[in-house]
Amino acid sequence: MNTPVIALVASAAVLAAIPASADAKKDAKSQVEFGISVAQRGLWREAIYRWEKATQIDPTYAAAYNDLAIGYEHEGQLDKARKAYEKALELDPNNSQVRQNYELFKEINDRTAQKDK
Amino acid sequence: MIGPLRKTSSGPRRVALAGITAMLAALVAACGTDYFEIPIETPIQPKLDVSPFQRVLVIGFVAGGTDDVDANQETVRLLRSQLRTKSSLKVIDADIIPLIDVARDQSQGSSEESNGPRSEGGAPPRASNGNGGGDRTIQGLSLPANIKDEKDLEPYERLFANTAYWKRIGEEFQNPLIVTGTVLFTNRSTSGFVQRDQETFDSLGRRRVMPMRTYMERKGFILRPKFVFIDGRTGATMYSESYREEILYNAQQNTPALSSYFELMDRLVPNFLSALSSQKIRGTRVLLK
């Protein structure tokens, strides 16, 4: 007798979670978009704040990590940039644009780490 | 018999297609693009902490290789001019030391004054420490008269470990950061098969680019500098870095050695500067939605 009730409650919980998750994704996306618009105006710290927020809201959002990595790179925080790029690639390994950004970043990073050849 | 033309349905279909296209265009416009190219400037921290220094002395290099270029003179001039514009350190204008002679003097265990740098109006500094000896000289090592390759250069490297000598130079110039090292600029010629893209047109006039292996004789130069950064207060080496750059031309092409030297140095100068001053590297990245 309890089984249908449990099933009903579980279904309701799943249904309730779907819009919540969709809202979170929408919220994360709007943070990313706002970050892009301020970065284009040169406000990189604000952009980083927005992209960090987006990754907190949706930790599976590869584009947010990619943008965050670019922000860190621009601020010279190269360790953080590397981690963010790697996370973006972990989430979206086939994204050629993320990979290209990462390759360009690595070129600079490797050069700075270069000691005696 | 020719009857009346049948009314086809192409009219409404066309209207429907135009509607769909318009809707798609509106959708694309509403969604916008999903990526944005953005220029960035990555600041690179210097490899060395140069905060204890106000001045830098590019003193000279142990140079060898081709006689077409005086690699000691040219390297000192180039680095000084780069440091003047791209570093916060004041560049000391002093006579360039022929370090090969200094090394030879030390090798002979000479207690006499070596060919040291002359300060703006003063006497040349001593190769020895000037208080009764005690410099670690490079005695007992045979130094080749002509430096033609890396093997010839090797015995000269001991000069950079002679802390007493460098400390003396440092004292002479009020403890600057000292930049020295070795430069080997040599001719290179090679022959063999080289893969090149060759443009062809087929019978229909279509352009094709095919990789072709052709035998070529090429000549050029190799530049192998080693930059040594010495603390003028202690005479100790703070940091050193070595590079190798090469350029090859078609054997028929006659490129002057000096222009090749500058072309190769151009590639290395950003690396040299990044050792002692922060740099900004410009690039472009793609932001994603």
Tab-separated table of C-alpha atoms in Angstrom:
chain	number	residue	atom	x	y	z
A	1	MET	CA	0.000	0.000	0.000
A	2	ASN	CA	2.884	2.269	0.774
A	3	THR	CA	4.535	1.566	-2.578
A	4	PRO	CA	2.277	3.762	-4.715
A	5	VAL	CA	2.645	6.605	-2.234
A	6	ILE	CA	6.427	6.351	-2.260
A	7	ALA	CA	6.430	6.213	-6.042
A	8	LEU	CA	4.207	9.269	-6.165
A	9	VAL	CA	6.436	11.217	-3.764
A	10	ALA	CA	9.540	10.190	-5.697
A	11	SER	CA	7.966	11.264	-8.981
A	12	ALA	CA	6.966	14.588	-7.499
A	13	ALA	CA	10.496	15.106	-6.211
A	14	VAL	CA	11.978	14.345	-9.640
A	15	LEU	CA	9.509	16.675	-11.336
A	16	ALA	CA	10.286	19.424	-8.864
A	17	ALA	CA	14.021	18.945	-9.345
A	18	ILE	CA	13.879	19.308	-13.124
A	19	PRO	CA	12.781	22.939	-13.183
A	20	ALA	CA	15.174	23.728	-10.332
A	21	SER	CA	18.079	22.293	-12.316
A	22	ALA	CA	16.908	24.095	-15.440
A	23	ASP	CA	16.754	27.328	-13.453
A	24	ALA	CA	20.283	26.784	-12.168
A	25	LYS	CA	21.582	26.239	-15.698
A	26	LYS	CA	19.761	29.348	-16.878
A	27	ASP	CA	21.189	31.331	-13.990
A	28	ALA	CA	24.711	30.037	-14.670
A	29	LYS	CA	24.346	30.914	-18.348
A	30	SER	CA	23.251	34.434	-17.553
A	31	GLN	CA	26.286	34.836	-15.268
A	32	VAL	CA	28.548	33.641	-18.102
A	33	GLU	CA	26.933	36.024	-20.582
A	34	PHE	CA	27.269	38.935	-18.197
A	35	GLY	CA	30.901	37.963	-17.637
A	36	ILE	CA	31.531	38.025	-21.379
A	37	SER	CA	29.942	41.437	-21.780
A	38	VAL	CA	32.050	42.984	-18.998
A	39	ALA	CA	35.235	41.252	-20.187
A	40	GLN	CA	34.663	42.813	-23.604
A	41	ARG	CA	34.702	46.171	-21.856
A	42	GLY	CA	37.931	45.328	-20.066
A	43	LEU	CA	36.412	44.666	-16.632
A	44	TRP	CA	38.207	41.375	-16.136
A	45	ARG	CA	37.889	41.123	-12.343
A	46	GLU	CA	34.129	41.474	-12.534
A	47	ALA	CA	34.098	38.912	-15.338
A	48	ILE	CA	36.097	36.464	-13.243
A	49	TYR	CA	33.675	36.941	-10.341
A	50	ARG	CA	30.729	36.132	-12.652
A	51	TRP	CA	32.393	33.088	-14.180
A	52	GLU	CA	33.397	31.777	-10.755
A	53	LYS	CA	29.775	32.163	-9.710
A	54	ALA	CA	28.620	30.306	-12.826
A	55	THR	CA	30.895	27.361	-12.027
A	56	GLN	CA	29.545	27.282	-8.475
A	57	ILE	CA	25.946	27.280	-9.704
A	58	ASP	CA	26.604	24.682	-12.393
A	59	PRO	CA	29.828	22.728	-11.851
A	60	THR	CA	29.269	20.857	-15.137
A	61	TYR	CA	29.330	24.012	-17.280
A	62	ALA	CA	32.451	23.603	-19.449
A	63	ALA	CA	32.149	27.010	-21.149
A	64	ALA	CA	32.159	28.754	-17.749
A	65	TYR	CA	35.448	27.032	-16.838
A	66	ASN	CA	36.908	27.946	-20.235
A	67	ASP	CA	36.005	31.618	-19.754
A	68	LEU	CA	37.254	31.565	-16.192
A	69	ALA	CA	40.573	30.142	-17.390
A	70	ILE	CA	40.902	32.998	-19.893
A	71	GLY	CA	40.144	35.502	-17.125
A	72	TYR	CA	42.789	33.991	-14.860
A	73	GLU	CA	45.252	33.962	-17.738
A	74	HIS	CA	44.647	37.640	-18.385
A	75	GLU	CA	45.273	38.376	-14.706
A	76	GLY	CA	48.489	36.349	-14.696
A	77	GLN	CA	47.114	33.673	-12.366
A	78	LEU	CA	48.569	30.892	-14.458
A	79	ASP	CA	48.134	27.990	-12.011
A	80	LYS	CA	44.449	28.752	-11.621
A	81	ALA	CA	44.116	29.149	-15.387
A	82	ARG	CA	45.635	25.740	-16.010
A	83	LYS	CA	43.270	24.073	-13.535
A	84	ALA	CA	40.246	25.788	-15.061
A	85	TYR	CA	41.251	24.814	-18.609
A	86	GLU	CA	41.793	21.232	-17.509
A	87	LYS	CA	38.385	21.156	-15.856
A	88	ALA	CA	36.759	22.559	-19.012
A	89	LEU	CA	38.430	19.866	-21.103
A	90	GLU	CA	37.462	17.177	-18.609
A	91	LEU	CA	33.827	18.257	-18.965
A	92	ASP	CA	33.941	18.745	-22.725
A	93	PRO	CA	36.958	16.871	-24.132
A	94	ASN	CA	35.907	17.269	-27.758
A	95	ASN	CA	35.526	21.026	-27.717
A	96	SER	CA	38.115	22.256	-30.218
A	97	GLN	CA	37.854	25.875	-29.098
A	98	VAL	CA	38.646	25.027	-25.483
A	99	ARG	CA	41.509	22.838	-26.664
A	100	GLN	CA	42.877	25.619	-28.860
A	101	ASN	CA	42.729	28.103	-25.970
A	102	TYR	CA	44.508	25.585	-23.755
A	103	GLU	CA	47.244	24.949	-26.329
A	104	LEU	CA	47.909	28.684	-26.654
A	105	PHE	CA	47.978	29.014	-22.885
A	106	LYS	CA	50.393	26.110	-22.538
A	107	GLU	CA	52.767	27.688	-25.028
A	108	ILE	CA	53.070	30.770	-22.820
A	109	ASN	CA	53.114	28.840	-19.585
A	110	ASP	CA	55.809	26.462	-20.776
A	111	ARG	CA	57.909	29.372	-21.943
A	112	THR	CA	57.779	31.022	-18.532
A	113	ALA	CA	58.616	27.786	-16.790
A	114	GLN	CA	61.554	27.226	-19.147
A	115	LYS	CA	64.942	27.137	-17.502
A	116	ASP	CA	68.153	25.827	-19.031
A	117	LYS	CA	67.340	24.068	-22.287
B	1	MET	CA	-2.797	19.079	-77.710
B	2	ILE	CA	-1.851	21.804	-75.441
B	3	GLY	CA	-4.142	22.232	-72.538
B	4	PRO	CA	-4.253	24.960	-69.928
B	5	LEU	CA	-1.353	25.089	-67.555
B	6	ARG	CA	-1.919	23.216	-64.364
B	7	LYS	CA	-1.677	25.305	-61.309
B	8	THR	CA	1.248	23.954	-59.312
B	9	SER	CA	1.658	24.109	-55.572
B	10	SER	CA	5.113	25.794	-55.831
B	11	GLY	CA	3.706	29.155	-54.781
B	12	PRO	CA	2.501	28.182	-51.281
B	13	ARG	CA	5.574	25.959	-50.875
B	14	ARG	CA	7.817	28.888	-51.616
B	15	VAL	CA	5.946	31.016	-49.115
B	16	ALA	CA	6.271	28.292	-46.481
B	17	LEU	CA	10.020	27.960	-47.176
B	18	ALA	CA	10.508	31.699	-46.905
B	19	GLY	CA	8.608	31.664	-43.612
B	20	ILE	CA	10.789	28.900	-42.191
B	21	THR	CA	13.937	30.729	-43.315
B	22	ALA	CA	12.728	33.932	-41.704
B	23	MET	CA	11.909	32.079	-38.490
B	24	LEU	CA	15.356	30.437	-38.448
B	25	ALA	CA	17.031	33.774	-39.060
B	26	ALA	CA	15.029	35.302	-36.220
B	27	LEU	CA	16.003	32.397	-33.977
B	28	VAL	CA	19.698	32.760	-34.802
B	29	ALA	CA	19.464	36.490	-34.227
B	30	ALA	CA	17.737	35.918	-30.889
B	31	CYS	CA	20.232	33.311	-29.747
B	32	GLY	CA	23.240	35.232	-31.079
B	33	THR	CA	26.617	33.660	-31.493
B	34	ASP	CA	27.968	31.223	-28.937
B	35	TYR	CA	31.609	32.285	-29.025
B	36	PHE	CA	33.533	35.558	-28.927
B	37	GLU	CA	37.132	36.182	-29.808
B	38	ILE	CA	38.781	38.396	-27.256
B	39	PRO	CA	42.286	39.872	-27.135
B	40	ILE	CA	44.164	39.190	-23.911
B	41	GLU	CA	47.483	40.234	-22.422
B	42	THR	CA	49.065	37.653	-20.176
B	43	PRO	CA	51.456	39.208	-17.665
B	44	ILE	CA	54.534	37.106	-17.093
B	45	GLN	CA	56.472	37.492	-13.889
B	46	PRO	CA	60.258	37.731	-14.197
B	47	LYS	CA	62.223	34.573	-13.451
B	48	LEU	CA	64.654	36.562	-11.332
B	49	ASP	CA	64.016	38.808	-8.367
B	50	VAL	CA	65.808	41.952	-9.504
B	51	SER	CA	64.374	44.160	-6.759
B	52	PRO	CA	67.753	44.441	-4.949
B	53	PHE	CA	69.261	46.047	-8.064
B	54	GLN	CA	68.814	49.481	-9.542
B	55	ARG	CA	71.325	49.015	-12.316
B	56	VAL	CA	72.340	46.388	-14.812
B	57	LEU	CA	75.721	45.916	-16.431
B	58	VAL	CA	75.884	43.925	-19.645
B	59	ILE	CA	79.600	43.461	-19.474
B	60	GLY	CA	80.550	41.193	-22.347
B	61	PHE	CA	80.436	37.663	-23.664
B	62	VAL	CA	82.847	34.926	-24.483
B	63	ALA	CA	82.073	34.730	-28.170
B	64	GLY	CA	83.113	32.442	-30.972
B	65	GLY	CA	82.170	30.967	-34.284
B	66	THR	CA	82.212	32.848	-37.539
B	67	ASP	CA	84.469	35.880	-37.934
B	68	ASP	CA	81.804	37.671	-39.985
B	69	VAL	CA	80.107	38.975	-36.847
B	70	ASP	CA	81.664	40.250	-33.638
B	71	ALA	CA	79.171	38.396	-31.480
B	72	ASN	CA	80.521	39.899	-28.250
B	73	GLN	CA	80.060	43.511	-29.387
B	74	GLU	CA	76.755	42.931	-31.141
B	75	THR	CA	75.209	40.978	-28.268
B	76	VAL	CA	76.190	43.584	-25.703
B	77	ARG	CA	74.837	46.415	-27.861
B	78	LEU	CA	71.581	44.629	-28.581
B	79	LEU	CA	70.893	43.595	-24.993
B	80	ARG	CA	71.732	47.022	-23.623
B	81	SER	CA	69.360	48.712	-26.050
B	82	GLN	CA	66.592	46.232	-25.252
B	83	LEU	CA	67.082	46.680	-21.514
B	84	ARG	CA	67.011	50.462	-21.869
B	85	THR	CA	63.509	50.384	-23.326
B	86	LYS	CA	62.005	47.278	-21.769
B	87	SER	CA	63.361	47.120	-18.241
B	88	SER	CA	63.118	49.343	-15.207
B	89	LEU	CA	66.820	48.876	-14.457
B	90	LYS	CA	69.283	51.596	-15.386
B	91	VAL	CA	71.705	50.326	-17.983
B	92	ILE	CA	75.371	51.065	-17.257
B	93	ASP	CA	77.366	52.279	-20.227
B	94	ALA	CA	80.816	50.845	-19.803
B	95	ASP	CA	83.452	49.556	-22.171
B	96	ILE	CA	82.798	46.030	-23.307
B	97	ILE	CA	85.186	43.532	-21.775
B	98	PRO	CA	86.961	41.073	-24.060
B	99	LEU	CA	86.200	38.184	-21.714
B	100	ILE	CA	88.279	35.771	-23.750
B	101	ASP	CA	91.371	37.769	-22.816
B	102	VAL	CA	90.297	37.879	-19.180
B	103	ALA	CA	89.868	34.120	-19.152
B	104	ARG	CA	93.260	33.655	-20.754
B	105	ASP	CA	94.893	35.976	-18.231
B	106	GLN	CA	93.322	34.027	-15.421
B	107	SER	CA	94.352	30.799	-17.065
B	108	GLN	CA	97.960	31.930	-17.120
B	109	GLY	CA	97.666	32.712	-13.438
B	110	SER	CA	98.590	36.289	-14.106
B	111	SER	CA	98.593	38.443	-11.032
B	112	GLU	CA	98.650	41.495	-13.220
B	113	GLU	CA	95.635	43.511	-14.043
B	114	SER	CA	93.501	41.978	-16.730
B	115	ASN	CA	91.562	43.748	-19.427
B	116	GLY	CA	88.764	44.779	-17.160
B	117	PRO	CA	85.983	47.192	-17.905
B	118	ARG	CA	86.656	50.849	-17.659
B	119	SER	CA	84.117	52.760	-15.703
B	120	GLU	CA	82.895	56.035	-17.098
B	121	GLY	CA	86.085	57.803	-16.237
B	122	GLY	CA	88.038	55.425	-14.127
B	123	ALA	CA	90.667	52.770	-14.252
B	124	PRO	CA	89.958	49.233	-15.350
B	125	PRO	CA	89.025	46.860	-12.535
B	126	ARG	CA	91.360	44.055	-11.648
B	127	ALA	CA	90.832	40.494	-12.574
B	128	SER	CA	92.257	39.504	-9.209
B	129	ASN	CA	90.611	40.583	-5.998
B	130	GLY	CA	93.284	43.157	-5.395
B	131	ASN	CA	94.055	42.144	-1.817
B	132	GLY	CA	96.938	39.842	-2.332
B	133	GLY	CA	95.433	37.185	-4.495
B	134	GLY	CA	92.874	34.592	-3.627
B	135	ASP	CA	90.820	34.677	-6.842
B	136	ARG	CA	89.815	31.289	-8.055
B	137	THR	CA	91.544	31.376	-11.404
B	138	ILE	CA	91.163	28.937	-14.233
B	139	GLN	CA	94.794	27.967	-14.118
B	140	GLY	CA	95.946	24.771	-15.641
B	141	LEU	CA	93.224	24.706	-18.258
B	142	SER	CA	94.242	25.023	-21.844
B	143	LEU	CA	92.066	27.599	-23.529
B	144	PRO	CA	91.767	27.270	-27.304
B	145	ALA	CA	92.894	30.367	-29.158
B	146	ASN	CA	89.994	30.197	-31.590
B	147	ILE	CA	86.532	29.276	-30.446
B	148	LYS	CA	84.866	27.401	-33.252
B	149	ASP	CA	82.434	25.108	-31.481
B	150	GLU	CA	80.928	24.273	-28.112
B	151	LYS	CA	83.849	22.101	-27.157
B	152	ASP	CA	86.212	25.067	-27.543
B	153	LEU	CA	83.868	27.175	-25.453
B	154	GLU	CA	83.603	24.753	-22.558
B	155	PRO	CA	86.863	25.606	-20.727
B	156	TYR	CA	85.921	29.286	-20.772
B	157	GLU	CA	82.783	28.621	-18.752
B	158	ARG	CA	84.865	28.384	-15.580
B	159	LEU	CA	85.227	32.141	-15.754
B	160	PHE	CA	81.615	32.559	-14.615
B	161	ALA	CA	82.282	30.570	-11.462
B	162	ASN	CA	85.075	32.933	-10.413
B	163	THR	CA	83.034	34.752	-7.774
B	164	ALA	CA	85.952	36.882	-6.579
B	165	TYR	CA	86.426	38.293	-10.069
B	166	TRP	CA	82.758	39.119	-10.511
B	167	LYS	CA	82.505	40.560	-7.018
B	168	ARG	CA	85.376	42.853	-7.891
B	169	ILE	CA	83.567	43.962	-11.051
B	170	GLY	CA	80.431	44.471	-8.961
B	171	GLU	CA	82.261	46.691	-6.506
B	172	GLU	CA	83.612	48.741	-9.379
B	173	PHE	CA	80.107	49.538	-10.580
B	174	GLN	CA	78.272	49.839	-7.234
B	175	ASN	CA	76.866	46.319	-7.121
B	176	PRO	CA	74.733	46.047	-10.238
B	177	LEU	CA	73.144	42.982	-11.728
B	178	ILE	CA	75.798	41.669	-14.126
B	179	VAL	CA	74.792	40.066	-17.410
B	180	THR	CA	77.388	37.976	-19.182
B	181	GLY	CA	77.676	34.552	-20.801
B	182	THR	CA	78.760	32.917	-24.009
B	183	VAL	CA	77.672	33.364	-27.615
B	184	LEU	CA	78.460	30.961	-30.392
B	185	PHE	CA	77.440	32.046	-33.884
B	186	THR	CA	78.431	29.478	-36.447
B	187	ASN	CA	77.916	28.761	-40.129
B	188	ARG	CA	75.815	25.807	-41.053
B	189	SER	CA	75.385	24.117	-44.376
B	190	THR	CA	73.323	21.083	-45.083
B	191	SER	CA	72.059	19.167	-48.039
B	192	GLY	CA	69.365	16.586	-48.395
B	193	PHE	CA	65.756	16.033	-49.245
B	194	VAL	CA	63.338	18.699	-48.126
B	195	GLN	CA	59.565	18.424	-48.249
B	196	ARG	CA	57.933	21.437	-49.876
B	197	ASP	CA	54.413	22.173	-51.041
B	198	GLN	CA	54.199	22.448	-54.788
B	199	GLU	CA	51.267	24.056	-56.557
B	200	THR	CA	49.944	22.235	-59.642
B	201	PHE	CA	46.952	22.708	-61.929
B	202	ASP	CA	45.184	19.753	-63.499
B	203	SER	CA	43.678	19.607	-67.024
B	204	LEU	CA	40.489	21.249	-65.722
B	205	GLY	CA	42.446	24.110	-64.227
B	206	ARG	CA	41.894	23.044	-60.639
B	207	ARG	CA	44.623	24.073	-58.228
B	208	ARG	CA	46.267	21.378	-56.185
B	209	VAL	CA	48.972	21.585	-53.586
B	210	MET	CA	51.096	18.482	-53.397
B	211	PRO	CA	53.939	17.797	-50.965
B	212	MET	CA	57.098	17.211	-53.006
B	213	ARG	CA	60.435	15.944	-51.809
B	214	THR	CA	63.257	17.835	-53.436
B	215	TYR	CA	66.982	17.682	-52.958
B	216	MET	CA	68.336	20.992	-51.732
B	217	GLU	CA	71.567	22.482	-50.620
B	218	ARG	CA	71.041	24.958	-47.856
B	219	LYS	CA	73.237	27.173	-45.761
B	220	GLY	CA	72.654	29.368	-42.791
B	221	PHE	CA	73.666	29.977	-39.220
B	222	ILE	CA	73.246	28.604	-35.727
B	223	LEU	CA	73.132	30.904	-32.726
B	224	ARG	CA	73.828	29.390	-29.309
B	225	PRO	CA	73.859	31.973	-26.546
B	226	LYS	CA	74.043	31.313	-22.840
B	227	PHE	CA	72.998	34.198	-20.643
B	228	VAL	CA	74.512	34.264	-17.166
B	229	PHE	CA	73.078	36.602	-14.523
B	230	ILE	CA	75.514	37.410	-11.720
B	231	ASP	CA	74.816	39.170	-8.440
B	232	GLY	CA	77.302	42.052	-8.396
B	233	ARG	CA	77.213	42.128	-4.576
B	234	THR	CA	78.481	38.580	-4.124
B	235	GLY	CA	79.842	37.601	-7.523
B	236	ALA	CA	77.670	34.498	-7.491
B	237	THR	CA	75.668	33.278	-10.459
B	238	MET	CA	71.959	33.842	-9.820
B	239	TYR	CA	70.597	32.216	-12.925
B	240	SER	CA	71.627	31.095	-16.379
B	241	GLU	CA	69.811	29.980	-19.465
B	242	SER	CA	70.952	28.551	-22.787
B	243	TYR	CA	69.252	28.725	-26.158
B	244	ARG	CA	69.755	27.438	-29.643
B	245	GLU	CA	68.258	28.958	-32.769
B	246	GLU	CA	68.962	28.060	-36.361
B	247	ILE	CA	68.172	29.549	-39.735
B	248	LEU	CA	68.707	28.014	-43.159
B	249	TYR	CA	68.435	29.538	-46.603
B	250	ASN	CA	68.588	28.270	-50.108
B	251	ALA	CA	72.282	27.919	-51.016
B	252	GLN	CA	71.861	30.463	-53.827
B	253	GLN	CA	70.508	33.076	-51.452
B	254	ASN	CA	73.176	35.387	-50.124
B	255	THR	CA	72.107	36.600	-46.700
B	256	PRO	CA	74.616	38.653	-44.705
B	257	ALA	CA	75.740	37.043	-41.467
B	258	LEU	CA	74.857	40.130	-39.434
B	259	SER	CA	71.234	40.200	-40.592
B	260	SER	CA	70.921	36.485	-39.777
B	261	TYR	CA	72.406	37.146	-36.363
B	262	PHE	CA	69.758	39.818	-35.660
B	263	GLU	CA	66.987	37.637	-37.003
B	264	LEU	CA	67.986	34.846	-34.632
B	265	MET	CA	68.491	37.191	-31.685
B	266	ASP	CA	65.032	38.649	-32.298
B	267	ARG	CA	63.580	35.247	-31.460
B	268	LEU	CA	65.541	35.034	-28.224
B	269	VAL	CA	65.284	38.531	-26.833
B	270	PRO	CA	61.788	38.062	-25.295
B	271	ASN	CA	63.112	35.042	-23.394
B	272	PHE	CA	66.101	37.015	-22.197
B	273	LEU	CA	63.934	39.926	-21.063
B	274	SER	CA	61.470	37.666	-19.300
B	275	ALA	CA	64.277	36.641	-16.941
B	276	LEU	CA	64.503	40.083	-15.418
B	277	SER	CA	61.446	42.122	-16.233
B	278	SER	CA	57.755	41.379	-16.323
B	279	GLN	CA	56.382	41.008	-19.814
B	280	LYS	CA	52.936	41.076	-21.314
B	281	ILE	CA	52.260	38.514	-23.971
B	282	ARG	CA	49.459	39.450	-26.337
B	283	GLY	CA	47.157	36.848	-27.759
B	284	THR	CA	43.580	35.994	-28.619
B	285	ARG	CA	41.278	33.533	-26.898
B	286	VAL	CA	37.720	32.363	-27.499
B	287	LEU	CA	35.096	32.992	-24.844
B	288	LEU	CA	32.186	30.578	-24.911
B	289	LYS	CA	28.563	30.932	-23.845
